[in-house]
């Protein structure tokens, strides 16, 4: 037996054959109200708009409302939906809502929460929403069998990270194919019979700066971490000789493979499109493009942001709670043992992380909450590992 929500049922069983004009985000909003019968955000007392009868315990409606919606975003579109289902239409609008702001501006997400209806906003907005206003930090408990304290001496198990795992991180070839590091944008102009090649690189979307050979995000206040999770320096693959001396650079060998920086490999991903300056209903965009298409500089931006988050993903398990949702950040504190009594911070996924997915599991021991979290890089630069300071001892 399989279950689905009433809203999913409506989205899968209705179709749209209609013309729309406006920004993609606003079209998405209109379809939600017209086809899925969205309501205005419920009032706190009743959870049901003007109605006096709450639907569920706590007074929250069944989710057919926006608790957060960023209006007026995306490119202006004149579009005809060719008998698509509501579900497919909303997914297309979500994936094609972009703007020309720096960094995360092109990445708008449309998703449902457990208690607060639907949300539609970008990653930059999600960064400002912190679980419990940032007052809670999740961390593993010391493994000495003492249930009364964890390593940071906080009482109780409410903030314990019960387990965590990382899988499929830093799959370089997989990320290359989506243009995460770099790609090549090809645009054909049928009027002038010209084919343009435009390189699209990671640091064009996410500005970086290099300090003493180390790469850091330039606009650090827009990021979860301090540095991208890959090297920017040119690659030089070496096969080490037997008996190499510790602390000395390996000498050049016949087997050396000289390589360009990872952001120069633009042949891994190609985006092709036609640049039609004419449109029967919309005229010409100020960039010279038909307004039916995003400008070239927006190509790869959404895919790059998604793959950046995907390659830094981890799963954690915490005690059961329902006051947490996707699209907000949590603080985690992972430590790594050393050969001394020092305890150092985990260098990669750590600190402030974005909640991407939630699974609740009811067991005989109670409710478990499993989170899929992500970040956009490392807490140190992978080029040199500088600025890694020691942590307090136990």
mmCIF file of C-alpha atoms in Angstrom:
data_model
loop_
_atom_site.group_PDB
_atom_site.id
_atom_site.type_symbol
_atom_site.label_atom_id
_atom_site.label_comp_id
_atom_site.label_asym_id
_atom_site.label_seq_id
_atom_site.Cartn_x
_atom_site.Cartn_y
_atom_site.Cartn_z
ATOM 1 C CA UNK A 1 0.000 0.000 0.000
ATOM 2 C CA UNK A 2 1.361 3.399 -1.005
ATOM 3 C CA UNK A 3 0.240 6.791 0.243
ATOM 4 C CA UNK A 4 0.518 10.296 -1.145
ATOM 5 C CA UNK A 5 -0.570 13.718 0.045
ATOM 6 C CA UNK A 6 -3.772 15.331 -1.289
ATOM 7 C CA UNK A 7 -1.645 18.026 -2.943
ATOM 8 C CA UNK A 8 0.496 15.469 -4.786
ATOM 9 C CA UNK A 9 -2.679 13.757 -5.978
ATOM 10 C CA UNK A 10 -4.008 17.035 -7.381
ATOM 11 C CA UNK A 11 -0.671 17.905 -8.979
ATOM 12 C CA UNK A 12 -0.425 14.519 -10.709
ATOM 13 C CA UNK A 13 -4.033 14.330 -11.922
ATOM 14 C CA UNK A 14 -4.508 17.842 -13.352
ATOM 15 C CA UNK A 15 -3.070 19.210 -16.574
ATOM 16 C CA UNK A 16 -2.395 22.717 -17.841
ATOM 17 C CA UNK A 17 -2.834 23.954 -21.417
ATOM 18 C CA UNK A 18 -2.545 27.687 -20.985
ATOM 19 C CA UNK A 19 -0.413 30.695 -21.854
ATOM 20 C CA UNK A 20 1.307 32.672 -19.099
ATOM 21 C CA UNK A 21 3.337 35.831 -19.103
ATOM 22 C CA UNK A 22 5.459 37.188 -16.299
ATOM 23 C CA UNK A 23 8.381 36.173 -14.138
ATOM 24 C CA UNK A 24 8.752 32.452 -13.598
ATOM 25 C CA UNK A 25 8.473 32.712 -9.826
ATOM 26 C CA UNK A 26 5.190 34.608 -10.039
ATOM 27 C CA UNK A 27 3.796 32.095 -12.561
ATOM 28 C CA UNK A 28 4.622 29.303 -10.095
ATOM 29 C CA UNK A 29 2.739 31.173 -7.382
ATOM 30 C CA UNK A 30 -0.337 31.666 -9.575
ATOM 31 C CA UNK A 31 -0.509 27.972 -10.517
ATOM 32 C CA UNK A 32 -0.317 26.937 -6.867
ATOM 33 C CA UNK A 33 -3.314 29.107 -6.005
ATOM 34 C CA UNK A 34 -5.312 28.237 -9.142
ATOM 35 C CA UNK A 35 -4.673 24.494 -9.367
ATOM 36 C CA UNK A 36 -3.683 23.383 -5.860
ATOM 37 C CA UNK A 37 -6.106 25.698 -4.058
ATOM 38 C CA UNK A 38 -3.454 27.388 -1.957
ATOM 39 C CA UNK A 39 -4.680 29.749 0.744
ATOM 40 C CA UNK A 40 -3.176 32.781 2.342
ATOM 41 C CA UNK A 41 -0.835 32.039 5.231
ATOM 42 C CA UNK A 42 -2.962 30.708 8.139
ATOM 43 C CA UNK A 43 -3.440 32.763 11.241
ATOM 44 C CA UNK A 44 -1.662 31.512 14.333
ATOM 45 C CA UNK A 45 -4.818 30.981 16.361
ATOM 46 C CA UNK A 46 -6.742 28.853 13.906
ATOM 47 C CA UNK A 47 -4.245 27.905 11.229
ATOM 48 C CA UNK A 48 -7.077 28.138 8.708
ATOM 49 C CA UNK A 49 -7.206 31.686 7.386
ATOM 50 C CA UNK A 50 -10.606 33.178 8.216
ATOM 51 C CA UNK A 51 -12.053 29.848 9.322
ATOM 52 C CA UNK A 52 -12.511 29.172 13.018
ATOM 53 C CA UNK A 53 -11.995 25.411 12.823
ATOM 54 C CA UNK A 54 -8.421 24.106 12.718
ATOM 55 C CA UNK A 55 -7.833 21.045 10.558
ATOM 56 C CA UNK A 56 -5.144 19.357 12.585
ATOM 57 C CA UNK A 57 -3.736 19.463 16.082
ATOM 58 C CA UNK A 58 -1.872 22.676 16.655
ATOM 59 C CA UNK A 59 -4.036 24.664 14.250
ATOM 60 C CA UNK A 60 -1.847 24.269 11.148
ATOM 61 C CA UNK A 61 -3.485 23.737 7.784
ATOM 62 C CA UNK A 62 -2.635 20.729 5.642
ATOM 63 C CA UNK A 63 0.195 22.573 3.975
ATOM 64 C CA UNK A 64 -1.566 24.344 1.093
ATOM 65 C CA UNK A 65 -0.023 27.733 1.808
ATOM 66 C CA UNK A 66 3.276 29.570 1.481
ATOM 67 C CA UNK A 67 5.002 30.418 4.725
ATOM 68 C CA UNK A 68 7.831 31.995 2.703
ATOM 69 C CA UNK A 69 7.669 33.147 -0.902
ATOM 70 C CA UNK A 70 10.092 35.421 -2.750
ATOM 71 C CA UNK A 71 8.050 37.225 -5.367
ATOM 72 C CA UNK A 72 9.224 39.025 -8.457
ATOM 73 C CA UNK A 73 12.161 36.714 -9.169
ATOM 74 C CA UNK A 74 13.271 34.958 -12.339
ATOM 75 C CA UNK A 75 13.369 35.953 -15.979
ATOM 76 C CA UNK A 76 10.293 37.389 -17.701
ATOM 77 C CA UNK A 77 8.688 34.664 -19.775
ATOM 78 C CA UNK A 78 5.968 34.429 -22.353
ATOM 79 C CA UNK A 79 5.247 30.724 -22.298
ATOM 80 C CA UNK A 80 2.639 28.249 -23.457
ATOM 81 C CA UNK A 81 2.343 25.138 -21.295
ATOM 82 C CA UNK A 82 1.641 22.226 -23.699
ATOM 83 C CA UNK A 83 -0.744 20.031 -21.698
ATOM 84 C CA UNK A 84 1.754 19.305 -18.934
ATOM 85 C CA UNK A 85 0.705 18.020 -15.554
ATOM 86 C CA UNK A 86 0.707 20.525 -12.713
ATOM 87 C CA UNK A 87 3.560 18.586 -11.128
ATOM 88 C CA UNK A 88 5.765 18.784 -14.242
ATOM 89 C CA UNK A 89 4.937 22.460 -14.765
ATOM 90 C CA UNK A 90 5.894 23.435 -11.217
ATOM 91 C CA UNK A 91 9.104 21.437 -11.466
ATOM 92 C CA UNK A 92 10.033 23.160 -14.747
ATOM 93 C CA UNK A 93 9.333 26.599 -13.299
ATOM 94 C CA UNK A 94 11.402 25.786 -10.220
ATOM 95 C CA UNK A 95 14.349 24.624 -12.327
ATOM 96 C CA UNK A 96 14.160 27.645 -14.632
ATOM 97 C CA UNK A 97 13.768 30.425 -12.099
ATOM 98 C CA UNK A 98 16.981 32.414 -12.191
ATOM 99 C CA UNK A 99 18.243 35.943 -11.896
ATOM 100 C CA UNK A 100 21.544 37.660 -12.538
ATOM 101 C CA UNK A 101 22.606 38.316 -8.955
ATOM 102 C CA UNK A 102 25.970 36.997 -7.823
ATOM 103 C CA UNK A 103 26.636 33.719 -6.110
ATOM 104 C CA UNK A 104 23.400 31.996 -5.025
ATOM 105 C CA UNK A 105 20.959 34.254 -6.865
ATOM 106 C CA UNK A 106 20.209 31.679 -9.537
ATOM 107 C CA UNK A 107 19.243 28.895 -7.151
ATOM 108 C CA UNK A 108 15.586 29.096 -6.136
ATOM 109 C CA UNK A 109 13.977 26.082 -4.490
ATOM 110 C CA UNK A 110 10.326 25.106 -4.059
ATOM 111 C CA UNK A 111 9.616 22.552 -1.346
ATOM 112 C CA UNK A 112 7.173 21.471 1.344
ATOM 113 C CA UNK A 113 7.817 21.431 5.086
ATOM 114 C CA UNK A 114 6.191 19.404 7.839
ATOM 115 C CA UNK A 115 4.630 22.286 9.787
ATOM 116 C CA UNK A 116 5.046 25.484 7.770
ATOM 117 C CA UNK A 117 3.492 24.690 4.409
ATOM 118 C CA UNK A 118 5.549 25.434 1.301
ATOM 119 C CA UNK A 119 8.547 27.669 0.817
ATOM 120 C CA UNK A 120 10.043 29.251 -2.302
ATOM 121 C CA UNK A 121 13.350 31.050 -1.837
ATOM 122 C CA UNK A 122 17.046 30.855 -2.676
ATOM 123 C CA UNK A 123 20.109 29.558 -0.870
ATOM 124 C CA UNK A 124 21.200 33.017 0.237
ATOM 125 C CA UNK A 125 17.866 33.387 2.018
ATOM 126 C CA UNK A 126 18.220 29.940 3.615
ATOM 127 C CA UNK A 127 21.550 30.945 5.126
ATOM 128 C CA UNK A 128 19.790 33.526 7.295
ATOM 129 C CA UNK A 129 17.329 31.021 8.825
ATOM 130 C CA UNK A 130 18.966 29.244 11.775
ATOM 131 C CA UNK A 131 17.507 26.434 13.833
ATOM 132 C CA UNK A 132 16.642 27.750 17.322
ATOM 133 C CA UNK A 133 18.255 31.073 16.319
ATOM 134 C CA UNK A 134 21.666 29.402 16.285
ATOM 135 C CA UNK A 135 21.636 28.630 20.008
ATOM 136 C CA UNK A 136 21.910 24.848 19.520
ATOM 137 C CA UNK A 137 24.990 22.935 18.390
ATOM 138 C CA UNK A 138 24.782 19.220 17.618
ATOM 139 C CA UNK A 139 27.820 17.124 18.482
ATOM 140 C CA UNK A 140 28.691 13.482 19.205
ATOM 141 C CA UNK A 141 28.860 12.302 22.801
ATOM 142 C CA UNK A 142 32.115 11.041 24.259
ATOM 143 C CA UNK A 143 32.431 7.285 23.883
ATOM 144 C CA UNK A 144 33.403 6.544 27.482
ATOM 145 C CA UNK A 145 30.000 5.202 28.518
ATOM 146 C CA UNK A 146 29.112 8.164 30.719
ATOM 147 C CA UNK A 147 25.585 9.300 29.871
ATOM 148 C CA UNK A 148 25.782 12.469 31.920
ATOM 149 C CA UNK A 149 27.965 14.583 29.641
ATOM 150 C CA UNK A 150 29.444 14.850 26.204
ATOM 151 C CA UNK A 151 32.801 16.319 25.283
ATOM 152 C CA UNK A 152 31.611 19.898 25.605
ATOM 153 C CA UNK A 153 29.987 19.119 28.986
ATOM 154 C CA UNK A 154 26.422 19.885 27.948
ATOM 155 C CA UNK A 155 23.890 17.994 29.993
ATOM 156 C CA UNK A 156 21.215 15.853 28.425
ATOM 157 C CA UNK A 157 20.965 14.117 25.082
ATOM 158 C CA UNK A 158 18.831 16.688 23.269
ATOM 159 C CA UNK A 159 21.773 18.075 21.280
ATOM 160 C CA UNK A 160 23.552 14.777 20.680
ATOM 161 C CA UNK A 161 24.485 13.708 17.177
ATOM 162 C CA UNK A 162 23.671 10.020 17.468
ATOM 163 C CA UNK A 163 25.441 8.996 14.250
ATOM 164 C CA UNK A 164 26.648 10.404 10.953
ATOM 165 C CA UNK A 165 28.007 9.185 7.645
ATOM 166 C CA UNK A 166 29.351 10.636 4.433
ATOM 167 C CA UNK A 167 28.866 8.987 1.053
ATOM 168 C CA UNK A 168 29.542 9.881 -2.581
ATOM 169 C CA UNK A 169 31.458 13.023 -1.666
ATOM 170 C CA UNK A 170 33.821 14.780 -4.084
ATOM 171 C CA UNK A 171 32.958 12.701 -7.156
ATOM 172 C CA UNK A 172 35.047 14.807 -9.511
ATOM 173 C CA UNK A 173 34.015 13.225 -12.822
ATOM 174 C CA UNK A 174 30.333 13.321 -11.893
ATOM 175 C CA UNK A 175 30.635 16.989 -10.947
ATOM 176 C CA UNK A 176 32.548 17.768 -14.158
ATOM 177 C CA UNK A 177 29.692 16.466 -16.313
ATOM 178 C CA UNK A 178 27.310 19.019 -14.812
ATOM 179 C CA UNK A 179 29.719 21.939 -15.237
ATOM 180 C CA UNK A 180 30.426 22.419 -11.549
ATOM 181 C CA UNK A 181 34.070 23.364 -12.037
ATOM 182 C CA UNK A 182 33.814 24.665 -15.596
ATOM 183 C CA UNK A 183 31.856 24.300 -18.791
ATOM 184 C CA UNK A 184 31.496 25.622 -22.299
ATOM 185 C CA UNK A 185 28.422 27.592 -23.373
ATOM 186 C CA UNK A 186 27.655 27.462 -27.092
ATOM 187 C CA UNK A 187 25.057 29.845 -28.510
ATOM 188 C CA UNK A 188 24.034 29.838 -32.162
ATOM 189 C CA UNK A 189 22.542 32.965 -33.712
ATOM 190 C CA UNK A 190 20.440 31.843 -36.717
ATOM 191 C CA UNK A 191 20.165 35.404 -37.987
ATOM 192 C CA UNK A 192 23.889 36.077 -38.291
ATOM 193 C CA UNK A 193 24.882 32.389 -38.632
ATOM 194 C CA UNK A 194 27.392 32.764 -35.802
ATOM 195 C CA UNK A 195 28.335 30.212 -33.155
ATOM 196 C CA UNK A 196 29.702 31.714 -29.949
ATOM 197 C CA UNK A 197 31.811 29.802 -27.428
ATOM 198 C CA UNK A 198 31.711 31.225 -23.906
ATOM 199 C CA UNK A 199 33.647 29.607 -21.043
ATOM 200 C CA UNK A 200 31.769 29.288 -17.753
ATOM 201 C CA UNK A 201 33.992 28.769 -14.722
ATOM 202 C CA UNK A 202 33.416 28.255 -11.020
ATOM 203 C CA UNK A 203 35.098 31.486 -9.963
ATOM 204 C CA UNK A 204 32.950 33.517 -12.350
ATOM 205 C CA UNK A 205 29.927 32.622 -10.237
ATOM 206 C CA UNK A 206 31.654 32.301 -6.859
ATOM 207 C CA UNK A 207 34.482 34.881 -6.659
ATOM 208 C CA UNK A 208 37.622 33.628 -4.939
ATOM 209 C CA UNK A 209 40.844 35.160 -3.672
ATOM 210 C CA UNK A 210 44.254 33.588 -3.231
ATOM 211 C CA UNK A 211 46.281 34.271 -0.101
ATOM 212 C CA UNK A 212 49.787 32.802 0.107
ATOM 213 C CA UNK A 213 48.926 29.996 -2.266
ATOM 214 C CA UNK A 214 45.613 29.188 -0.572
ATOM 215 C CA UNK A 215 42.200 29.679 -2.149
ATOM 216 C CA UNK A 216 39.345 31.247 -0.186
ATOM 217 C CA UNK A 217 35.859 32.492 -0.967
ATOM 218 C CA UNK A 218 36.097 36.235 -1.512
ATOM 219 C CA UNK A 219 32.594 37.001 -0.252
ATOM 220 C CA UNK A 220 32.837 34.812 2.838
ATOM 221 C CA UNK A 221 29.627 36.220 4.328
ATOM 222 C CA UNK A 222 27.671 34.593 1.490
ATOM 223 C CA UNK A 223 29.021 31.096 2.197
ATOM 224 C CA UNK A 224 28.783 28.363 4.791
ATOM 225 C CA UNK A 225 32.509 27.582 4.636
ATOM 226 C CA UNK A 226 35.761 29.411 3.999
ATOM 227 C CA UNK A 227 37.058 27.658 0.874
ATOM 228 C CA UNK A 228 35.822 25.489 -2.016
ATOM 229 C CA UNK A 229 36.347 21.761 -1.499
ATOM 230 C CA UNK A 230 38.781 21.321 -4.399
ATOM 231 C CA UNK A 231 42.207 22.569 -5.445
ATOM 232 C CA UNK A 232 42.528 25.527 -7.790
ATOM 233 C CA UNK A 233 46.224 25.036 -8.515
ATOM 234 C CA UNK A 234 47.443 23.308 -11.664
ATOM 235 C CA UNK A 235 47.534 19.542 -11.376
ATOM 236 C CA UNK A 236 50.770 17.559 -11.679
ATOM 237 C CA UNK A 237 50.239 13.835 -11.203
ATOM 238 C CA UNK A 238 53.430 12.148 -10.028
ATOM 239 C CA UNK A 239 54.314 8.524 -9.459
ATOM 240 C CA UNK A 240 56.539 8.484 -6.358
ATOM 241 C CA UNK A 241 59.835 6.609 -6.452
ATOM 242 C CA UNK A 242 60.610 4.004 -3.821
ATOM 243 C CA UNK A 243 62.311 5.383 -0.758
ATOM 244 C CA UNK A 244 61.320 9.025 -1.109
ATOM 245 C CA UNK A 245 62.604 11.423 1.541
ATOM 246 C CA UNK A 246 60.041 12.828 3.940
ATOM 247 C CA UNK A 247 59.537 16.572 3.634
ATOM 248 C CA UNK A 248 61.158 16.820 0.207
ATOM 249 C CA UNK A 249 59.333 17.332 -3.070
ATOM 250 C CA UNK A 250 59.436 14.352 -5.375
ATOM 251 C CA UNK A 251 61.710 14.852 -8.410
ATOM 252 C CA UNK A 252 60.164 15.031 -11.883
ATOM 253 C CA UNK A 253 59.710 11.660 -13.519
ATOM 254 C CA UNK A 254 59.011 10.444 -17.024
ATOM 255 C CA UNK A 255 55.585 9.392 -15.765
ATOM 256 C CA UNK A 256 54.561 12.926 -14.752
ATOM 257 C CA UNK A 257 51.257 14.095 -16.186
ATOM 258 C CA UNK A 258 51.026 17.855 -16.423
ATOM 259 C CA UNK A 259 47.496 19.156 -16.125
ATOM 260 C CA UNK A 260 45.597 22.424 -16.157
ATOM 261 C CA UNK A 261 43.680 23.694 -13.130
ATOM 262 C CA UNK A 262 40.325 22.008 -12.704
ATOM 263 C CA UNK A 263 38.501 25.200 -13.685
ATOM 264 C CA UNK A 264 40.170 25.180 -17.123
ATOM 265 C CA UNK A 265 38.683 21.827 -18.201
ATOM 266 C CA UNK A 266 35.755 23.418 -20.031
ATOM 267 C CA UNK A 267 35.219 20.472 -22.386
ATOM 268 C CA UNK A 268 33.579 18.281 -19.760
ATOM 269 C CA UNK A 269 30.153 19.986 -20.003
ATOM 270 C CA UNK A 270 28.521 21.867 -22.867
ATOM 271 C CA UNK A 271 25.353 23.936 -22.873
ATOM 272 C CA UNK A 272 23.937 24.583 -26.355
ATOM 273 C CA UNK A 273 21.103 26.937 -27.198
ATOM 274 C CA UNK A 274 19.783 29.147 -29.949
ATOM 275 C CA UNK A 275 19.930 32.889 -29.523
ATOM 276 C CA UNK A 276 16.808 34.104 -31.270
ATOM 277 C CA UNK A 277 16.568 37.889 -31.007
ATOM 278 C CA UNK A 278 12.947 37.842 -32.182
ATOM 279 C CA UNK A 279 9.859 36.807 -30.273
ATOM 280 C CA UNK A 280 6.278 36.981 -31.560
ATOM 281 C CA UNK A 281 4.987 38.318 -28.243
ATOM 282 C CA UNK A 282 7.819 39.548 -26.082
ATOM 283 C CA UNK A 283 10.200 41.669 -28.124
ATOM 284 C CA UNK A 284 13.901 41.834 -27.398
ATOM 285 C CA UNK A 285 15.545 41.546 -23.993
ATOM 286 C CA UNK A 286 18.026 44.285 -23.084
ATOM 287 C CA UNK A 287 20.817 41.692 -23.409
ATOM 288 C CA UNK A 288 19.897 41.111 -27.060
ATOM 289 C CA UNK A 289 18.253 37.786 -26.318
ATOM 290 C CA UNK A 290 14.661 36.769 -26.596
ATOM 291 C CA UNK A 291 13.222 37.094 -23.118
ATOM 292 C CA UNK A 292 12.213 33.443 -23.372
ATOM 293 C CA UNK A 293 15.783 32.511 -22.559
ATOM 294 C CA UNK A 294 18.076 33.342 -19.675
ATOM 295 C CA UNK A 295 21.224 35.233 -20.565
ATOM 296 C CA UNK A 296 24.424 33.296 -21.197
ATOM 297 C CA UNK A 297 25.981 34.143 -17.857
ATOM 298 C CA UNK A 298 23.143 32.335 -16.084
ATOM 299 C CA UNK A 299 23.896 29.043 -17.819
ATOM 300 C CA UNK A 300 25.364 26.353 -15.560
ATOM 301 C CA UNK A 301 24.794 28.540 -12.487
ATOM 302 C CA UNK A 302 21.943 26.546 -10.999
ATOM 303 C CA UNK A 303 23.531 23.187 -11.878
ATOM 304 C CA UNK A 304 26.825 24.358 -10.408
ATOM 305 C CA UNK A 305 25.210 25.397 -7.145
ATOM 306 C CA UNK A 306 23.328 22.106 -6.854
ATOM 307 C CA UNK A 307 26.412 19.966 -7.550
ATOM 308 C CA UNK A 308 28.483 22.017 -5.120
ATOM 309 C CA UNK A 309 25.994 21.214 -2.370
ATOM 310 C CA UNK A 310 25.669 17.592 -3.498
ATOM 311 C CA UNK A 311 29.416 16.964 -3.348
ATOM 312 C CA UNK A 312 29.597 18.146 0.278
ATOM 313 C CA UNK A 313 26.627 16.211 1.604
ATOM 314 C CA UNK A 314 26.435 14.180 4.819
ATOM 315 C CA UNK A 315 23.717 12.396 6.801
ATOM 316 C CA UNK A 316 23.271 12.804 10.534
ATOM 317 C CA UNK A 317 20.856 11.335 13.075
ATOM 318 C CA UNK A 318 19.548 13.321 16.031
ATOM 319 C CA UNK A 319 16.833 12.787 18.607
ATOM 320 C CA UNK A 320 13.240 13.149 17.440
ATOM 321 C CA UNK A 321 11.815 16.643 16.913
ATOM 322 C CA UNK A 322 9.358 18.290 14.547
ATOM 323 C CA UNK A 323 10.389 21.931 14.918
ATOM 324 C CA UNK A 324 13.098 21.596 12.264
ATOM 325 C CA UNK A 325 12.608 21.855 8.512
ATOM 326 C CA UNK A 326 14.501 21.947 5.250
ATOM 327 C CA UNK A 327 15.841 25.264 4.088
ATOM 328 C CA UNK A 328 17.336 26.245 7.439
ATOM 329 C CA UNK A 329 20.831 25.926 8.851
ATOM 330 C CA UNK A 330 22.067 23.988 11.858
ATOM 331 C CA UNK A 331 25.360 24.097 13.714
ATOM 332 C CA UNK A 332 27.332 20.885 14.125
ATOM 333 C CA UNK A 333 30.631 20.362 15.924
ATOM 334 C CA UNK A 334 32.635 17.327 14.816
ATOM 335 C CA UNK A 335 35.997 16.566 16.369
ATOM 336 C CA UNK A 336 38.813 14.327 15.154
ATOM 337 C CA UNK A 337 41.232 12.498 17.458
ATOM 338 C CA UNK A 338 44.975 13.106 17.249
ATOM 339 C CA UNK A 339 48.044 11.314 18.524
ATOM 340 C CA UNK A 340 48.097 13.654 21.524
ATOM 341 C CA UNK A 341 45.439 14.793 23.974
ATOM 342 C CA UNK A 342 44.415 17.570 21.564
ATOM 343 C CA UNK A 343 41.073 17.371 19.798
ATOM 344 C CA UNK A 344 40.948 19.157 16.473
ATOM 345 C CA UNK A 345 37.952 20.280 14.448
ATOM 346 C CA UNK A 346 36.854 18.225 11.481
ATOM 347 C CA UNK A 347 38.308 19.975 8.424
ATOM 348 C CA UNK A 348 35.580 19.336 5.862
ATOM 349 C CA UNK A 349 31.833 19.228 6.522
ATOM 350 C CA UNK A 350 31.463 21.008 9.816
ATOM 351 C CA UNK A 351 30.152 24.158 11.454
ATOM 352 C CA UNK A 352 27.138 25.786 9.808
ATOM 353 C CA UNK A 353 25.337 23.415 7.439
ATOM 354 C CA UNK A 354 22.180 23.608 5.338
ATOM 355 C CA UNK A 355 19.385 21.079 5.930
ATOM 356 C CA UNK A 356 18.387 19.611 2.548
ATOM 357 C CA UNK A 357 16.227 16.654 3.546
ATOM 358 C CA UNK A 358 14.501 15.181 6.592
ATOM 359 C CA UNK A 359 13.257 11.667 7.363
ATOM 360 C CA UNK A 360 11.326 10.817 10.520
ATOM 361 C CA UNK A 361 11.322 7.210 11.733
ATOM 362 C CA UNK A 362 9.211 5.925 14.613
ATOM 363 C CA UNK A 363 10.837 3.074 16.537
ATOM 364 C CA UNK A 364 10.138 1.287 19.796
ATOM 365 C CA UNK A 365 12.632 3.677 21.385
ATOM 366 C CA UNK A 366 10.853 6.803 20.145
ATOM 367 C CA UNK A 367 11.051 9.201 17.219
ATOM 368 C CA UNK A 368 14.295 9.455 15.237
ATOM 369 C CA UNK A 369 15.116 12.410 13.023
ATOM 370 C CA UNK A 370 17.519 11.848 10.158
ATOM 371 C CA UNK A 371 18.879 14.923 8.379
ATOM 372 C CA UNK A 372 20.633 15.303 5.057
ATOM 373 C CA UNK A 373 22.898 18.314 5.459
ATOM 374 C CA UNK A 374 25.357 20.029 3.194
ATOM 375 C CA UNK A 375 27.833 22.844 2.955
ATOM 376 C CA UNK A 376 29.645 24.568 0.102
ATOM 377 C CA UNK A 377 33.251 23.763 0.938
ATOM 378 C CA UNK A 378 35.825 23.155 3.637
ATOM 379 C CA UNK A 379 36.740 24.935 6.839
ATOM 380 C CA UNK A 380 40.324 25.188 5.548
ATOM 381 C CA UNK A 381 41.832 25.657 2.110
ATOM 382 C CA UNK A 382 42.623 22.267 0.492
ATOM 383 C CA UNK A 383 45.588 23.863 -1.316
ATOM 384 C CA UNK A 384 47.702 24.323 1.822
ATOM 385 C CA UNK A 385 45.496 23.563 4.854
ATOM 386 C CA UNK A 386 46.491 26.891 6.404
ATOM 387 C CA UNK A 387 44.511 28.557 9.191
ATOM 388 C CA UNK A 388 43.764 25.271 10.896
ATOM 389 C CA UNK A 389 44.002 26.101 14.569
ATOM 390 C CA UNK A 390 43.982 23.573 17.356
ATOM 391 C CA UNK A 391 40.950 23.075 19.545
ATOM 392 C CA UNK A 392 40.763 22.967 23.346
ATOM 393 C CA UNK A 393 41.753 19.771 25.077
ATOM 394 C CA UNK A 394 39.239 17.566 26.859
#
